[in-house]
Amino acid sequence: MSAIVGERDRLIMNTVPRFAPANDRVLLLAATAQAFKVAATTLAAPASIDFTAGLVNMQGQVAFSASNASVLTRVGNVATLAYAGMVGDSVTVTATIVVDSLTYTASQTVSKVFDGVTGNSSRVAYSKTGLSSLGSAPATISSQGDASFPPINTWGAGTVWEGSPQAFGAGESLYRSDGIFNPASGTTKWAAPYLNALKVGQLSAISADLGKVTAGDIYSATVHGGTGYPSSAYAWPSNGGSGFHLSESGLLFGNPALGKYMQIDAAGNIYAPGFSIVNGHAVFSGKLDSVKGTFSGELIAAKGSFSGVLDAAKGKFSGELDAVKGTFSGDLSSARVSVGTATEATAFFEPGYPSISLQSSASGVFVETSTLSSAAVFTNLEVLFKHNAPGWPAALRIRSGSVFFSIVCTAVVDDQLSIWYRMNGGNWRWLSGVQERQDGDAPAATVYGLTLNINVGDTVQFGVSGTNADLGAANMGKLYVKQCQAIVIARNF
């Protein structure tokens, strides 16, 4: 340590020490309560809460503020919040003071605490009755306790009131009464009952003036009426009556036995006397009368009688066309047309002229047990050709001698598609076949032609068969053909 020398060193060493004591400042805020306890009567306790500001190492006037625009009163550094001056369910009170350019704050938050009491509660009572209605007097009735119900026979003889709906049968009604339980008095006050539900055998048991009814979505399983439709069954009348039936199965009007009817089935097909629309294909049968008619496209008639003028730009007629008088303008194309009678076959040919080809098809097939596995024939007589016979359809009659037949078949199968023929109901004979080479169900087509010598009384029938690659030996008798159509052409030579 160096020696003290010089005036400055001596001045420093001889100076009296000076220290500034610690001066920490604090603003405190104390509240006499943290909450207003509010009873069900809306009276609060306490009525007011005092907030006292405490100053540590400072003096002065404290400023008070309250949130939510609540009202404070103050005396000195004490602020008071009355329950009536409190806005909202909670309020924050803040005290502020500025000393030596420094701001000091403190705050307290108080809330409302609600002490509720048990209020009124609603109740329901039910009673079934066979009476036509229940009375409305008295308008109200009281019972003791929260589990009680109106006394027996209240508002009607034989009524028993319970808390749950009772099961009721035809001719009975279910009534309901609404009640209010007051815990202060310990009683339930019941109002006069009203109809809750009913069960009747017929709607005629209800008498009501409906006035004007505006409804949105009306759903009905079956609607039917008239002497011929006494039940909901989808069937034509068998009692000679008429009327209508409407359900998911379709629409029936009238009675076919009376020759006056119309049917629209669930698929949208339409049937009426002399007219039908099936799968979008319109067919006119019976007598078609027209003073003047214009037909574009293809007009096919099994039998037609036309009186007046029939104009056709282009027409194709298969079957029998009878016309007392007919005027055809346009193009009527045919290789050769020969007219037969009811007892004679239509002539298929004349020397020097080509023959007429008759076409027929069917899509319904069935399995027939025979020596051939999976053999199938068409059920429709359109593919059954028969030698000239009275009453047999003229378009399907075949004459004696050599007749050429050809069959074109298309179908959806899984494995093999074959076409067959048989004569006079004998064994089926295989004509042609093709294997469907795609994976799974797919279309296939095959065609064949043959010439047969037809004798008097002979019949010739054609059929198809299909197999499934997944079928075992025990199932080979099962047909597997989908969407089958065959066109058979018979031609005399």
Coordinates of C-alpha atoms in Angstrom, one line a residue, residues 83-309:
Y83 CA -74.4 -4.3 -4.6
A84 CA -76.9 -2.0 -6.3
G85 CA -74.0 -0.1 -8.0
M86 CA -72.4 -3.3 -9.3
V87 CA -72.7 -3.9 -13.1
G88 CA -72.3 -7.4 -14.3
D89 CA -71.5 -10.6 -12.3
S90 CA -67.9 -9.6 -11.5
V91 CA -66.1 -6.2 -11.1
T92 CA -62.4 -5.3 -10.8
V93 CA -61.6 -2.3 -8.6
T94 CA -58.2 -0.6 -9.2
A95 CA -56.3 1.9 -7.0
T96 CA -53.6 4.1 -8.7
I97 CA -51.1 6.7 -7.3
V98 CA -48.2 8.6 -9.0
V99 CA -45.1 9.5 -6.9
D100 CA -41.9 10.9 -8.3
S101 CA -43.2 10.3 -11.9
L102 CA -43.7 6.6 -11.1
T103 CA -47.2 5.0 -11.2
Y104 CA -48.2 2.4 -8.6
T105 CA -51.4 0.3 -9.0
A106 CA -53.2 -2.4 -7.0
S107 CA -56.5 -4.2 -7.8
Q108 CA -59.2 -6.5 -6.3
T109 CA -61.9 -8.5 -8.1
V110 CA -65.3 -9.3 -6.5
S111 CA -68.1 -11.5 -7.9
K112 CA -71.8 -12.3 -7.4
V113 CA -72.5 -15.8 -6.1
F114 CA -76.1 -16.9 -6.6
D115 CA -77.7 -19.2 -4.1
G116 CA -80.8 -20.6 -6.0
V117 CA -83.7 -22.5 -4.6
T118 CA -85.8 -25.4 -6.1
G119 CA -88.4 -24.1 -8.5
N120 CA -91.6 -25.5 -10.0
S121 CA -91.4 -28.6 -12.2
S122 CA -93.7 -30.0 -14.9
R123 CA -95.4 -33.4 -14.8
V124 CA -97.6 -35.4 -17.2
A125 CA -100.4 -37.9 -16.5
Y126 CA -102.1 -40.3 -18.9
S127 CA -105.4 -42.3 -18.9
K128 CA -107.0 -44.5 -21.5
T129 CA -110.7 -44.6 -21.9
G130 CA -113.4 -46.1 -24.1
L131 CA -115.6 -43.0 -23.7
S132 CA -116.2 -40.8 -26.7
S133 CA -114.5 -37.9 -24.8
L134 CA -113.5 -36.8 -21.4
G135 CA -114.9 -33.7 -19.6
S136 CA -113.2 -30.4 -19.2
A137 CA -114.6 -29.5 -15.7
P138 CA -113.1 -28.7 -13.4
A139 CA -110.5 -26.8 -15.3
T140 CA -107.8 -27.7 -12.8
I141 CA -107.4 -30.1 -9.9
S142 CA -104.7 -30.4 -7.3
S143 CA -103.0 -33.5 -5.7
Q144 CA -100.6 -33.7 -2.8
G145 CA -96.9 -34.5 -3.5
D146 CA -94.6 -34.8 -6.5
A147 CA -95.6 -38.4 -7.2
S148 CA -99.3 -38.1 -7.0
F149 CA -101.8 -38.1 -9.9
P150 CA -105.5 -37.0 -10.4
P151 CA -107.9 -39.2 -8.5
I152 CA -109.7 -42.2 -10.2
N153 CA -112.7 -41.2 -12.3
T154 CA -111.5 -37.6 -12.6
W155 CA -112.9 -36.0 -15.8
G156 CA -114.6 -39.3 -16.8
A157 CA -115.9 -42.5 -15.3
G158 CA -113.4 -45.3 -15.1
T159 CA -110.3 -43.2 -15.7
V160 CA -107.1 -44.2 -14.0
W161 CA -104.3 -41.6 -14.3
E162 CA -100.7 -42.8 -14.5
G163 CA -97.3 -41.3 -15.3
S164 CA -96.7 -43.4 -18.5
P165 CA -99.0 -43.9 -21.5
Q166 CA -101.1 -47.1 -21.1
A167 CA -101.5 -49.6 -23.9
F168 CA -104.9 -49.2 -25.6
G169 CA -106.8 -51.1 -28.2
A170 CA -109.3 -50.4 -31.0
G171 CA -112.2 -48.2 -29.9
E172 CA -110.1 -46.7 -27.1
S173 CA -108.5 -43.3 -26.7
L174 CA -105.5 -42.0 -24.7
Y175 CA -105.9 -38.7 -22.9
R176 CA -103.2 -36.5 -21.3
S177 CA -103.2 -34.0 -18.5
D178 CA -100.3 -31.5 -17.9
G179 CA -99.4 -30.6 -14.3
I180 CA -97.1 -28.3 -12.4
F181 CA -95.5 -29.3 -9.0
N182 CA -94.9 -26.4 -6.6
P183 CA -92.2 -27.4 -4.0
A184 CA -93.2 -24.5 -1.7
S185 CA -96.8 -25.9 -1.3
G186 CA -95.9 -29.5 -2.0
T187 CA -98.8 -29.9 -4.4
T188 CA -99.3 -30.7 -8.1
K189 CA -101.8 -28.7 -10.1
W190 CA -103.4 -30.6 -13.0
A191 CA -105.1 -29.0 -16.0
A192 CA -108.2 -30.4 -17.8
P193 CA -107.1 -33.3 -20.2
Y194 CA -106.9 -33.4 -24.0
L195 CA -106.8 -36.2 -26.5
N196 CA -103.3 -37.6 -27.0
A197 CA -103.9 -40.6 -29.3
L198 CA -106.6 -43.0 -30.4
K199 CA -107.0 -46.3 -32.3
V200 CA -110.0 -47.0 -34.5
G201 CA -110.8 -49.7 -37.0
Q202 CA -111.9 -47.1 -39.6
L203 CA -111.3 -43.5 -40.1
S204 CA -115.0 -43.0 -40.3
A205 CA -114.9 -43.2 -36.6
I206 CA -113.4 -39.7 -36.6
S207 CA -115.6 -36.8 -37.5
A208 CA -113.6 -33.8 -38.5
D209 CA -114.1 -30.7 -40.7
L210 CA -110.6 -30.6 -42.3
G211 CA -111.4 -27.5 -44.4
K212 CA -108.5 -26.6 -46.7
V213 CA -105.5 -29.0 -46.2
T214 CA -102.1 -28.1 -47.4
A215 CA -99.7 -31.0 -47.2
G216 CA -96.0 -31.5 -48.1
D217 CA -94.9 -35.1 -48.5
I218 CA -97.8 -37.6 -48.3
Y219 CA -96.7 -41.3 -48.1
S220 CA -99.2 -44.0 -48.6
A221 CA -98.5 -47.8 -49.0
T222 CA -101.8 -48.6 -50.9
V223 CA -104.8 -46.7 -52.1
H224 CA -107.7 -48.6 -53.5
G225 CA -111.5 -48.2 -54.0
G226 CA -114.5 -49.3 -55.8
T227 CA -116.6 -52.5 -55.8
G228 CA -113.9 -54.5 -57.5
Y229 CA -111.1 -53.6 -55.1
P230 CA -112.3 -54.3 -51.6
S231 CA -108.8 -55.3 -50.4
S232 CA -105.3 -54.0 -50.8
A233 CA -104.2 -56.9 -53.0
Y234 CA -102.7 -55.9 -56.4
A235 CA -105.0 -58.0 -58.6
W236 CA -107.8 -57.5 -61.1
P237 CA -111.4 -57.8 -59.8
S238 CA -112.9 -61.3 -59.8
N239 CA -116.3 -60.2 -58.6
G240 CA -117.4 -58.3 -61.7
G241 CA -116.8 -54.9 -60.0
S242 CA -114.6 -52.0 -61.0
G243 CA -112.6 -49.2 -59.3
F244 CA -108.9 -48.7 -58.9
H245 CA -105.7 -49.8 -57.0
L246 CA -102.6 -47.8 -56.5
S247 CA -99.5 -49.1 -54.7
E248 CA -95.8 -49.7 -55.2
S249 CA -96.7 -52.6 -57.5
G250 CA -98.5 -50.3 -60.0
L251 CA -101.8 -48.8 -61.0
L252 CA -104.9 -50.7 -61.9
F253 CA -108.1 -49.1 -63.3
G254 CA -111.3 -50.8 -64.3
N255 CA -111.8 -54.5 -65.0
P256 CA -110.4 -56.5 -68.0
A257 CA -113.4 -58.8 -67.8
L258 CA -115.6 -55.8 -68.8
G259 CA -113.2 -54.9 -71.6
K260 CA -112.5 -51.5 -69.9
Y261 CA -109.2 -51.3 -68.0
M262 CA -105.8 -49.7 -67.9
Q263 CA -102.6 -51.0 -66.1
I264 CA -99.3 -49.2 -65.3
D265 CA -96.9 -51.6 -63.7
A266 CA -93.9 -50.8 -61.4
A267 CA -91.6 -50.8 -64.4
G268 CA -93.6 -48.1 -66.2
N269 CA -95.1 -50.4 -68.8
I270 CA -98.7 -49.5 -69.9
Y271 CA -101.5 -51.9 -70.9
A272 CA -105.0 -51.2 -72.2
P273 CA -107.4 -52.8 -74.6
G274 CA -105.8 -52.8 -78.0
F275 CA -102.7 -50.9 -76.9
S276 CA -99.6 -51.4 -74.8
I277 CA -96.2 -49.7 -74.2
V278 CA -93.6 -52.3 -73.0
N279 CA -90.0 -51.3 -72.6
G280 CA -90.6 -48.2 -74.6
H281 CA -92.2 -50.1 -77.5
A282 CA -95.8 -49.3 -78.4
V283 CA -98.0 -52.0 -79.8
F284 CA -101.5 -51.6 -81.3
S285 CA -103.6 -54.8 -81.4
G286 CA -107.2 -55.4 -82.4
K287 CA -109.0 -52.8 -84.4
L288 CA -107.3 -49.5 -85.2
D289 CA -109.6 -47.0 -86.7
S290 CA -108.3 -43.7 -88.0
V291 CA -110.0 -41.2 -90.3
K292 CA -106.5 -40.0 -91.2
G293 CA -103.3 -41.2 -89.7
T294 CA -99.6 -40.4 -90.3
F295 CA -97.1 -42.9 -89.1
S296 CA -93.3 -42.4 -89.2
G297 CA -91.0 -45.2 -88.3
E298 CA -92.0 -48.8 -88.1
L299 CA -95.6 -49.9 -87.6
I300 CA -96.0 -53.6 -86.7
A301 CA -99.4 -55.1 -86.4
A302 CA -100.3 -58.7 -85.7
K303 CA -103.8 -58.0 -87.1
G304 CA -105.2 -54.7 -88.0
S305 CA -108.4 -53.3 -89.6
F306 CA -108.1 -49.9 -91.0
S307 CA -111.0 -47.8 -92.2
G308 CA -110.4 -44.4 -93.7
V309 CA -107.0 -43.3 -94.9

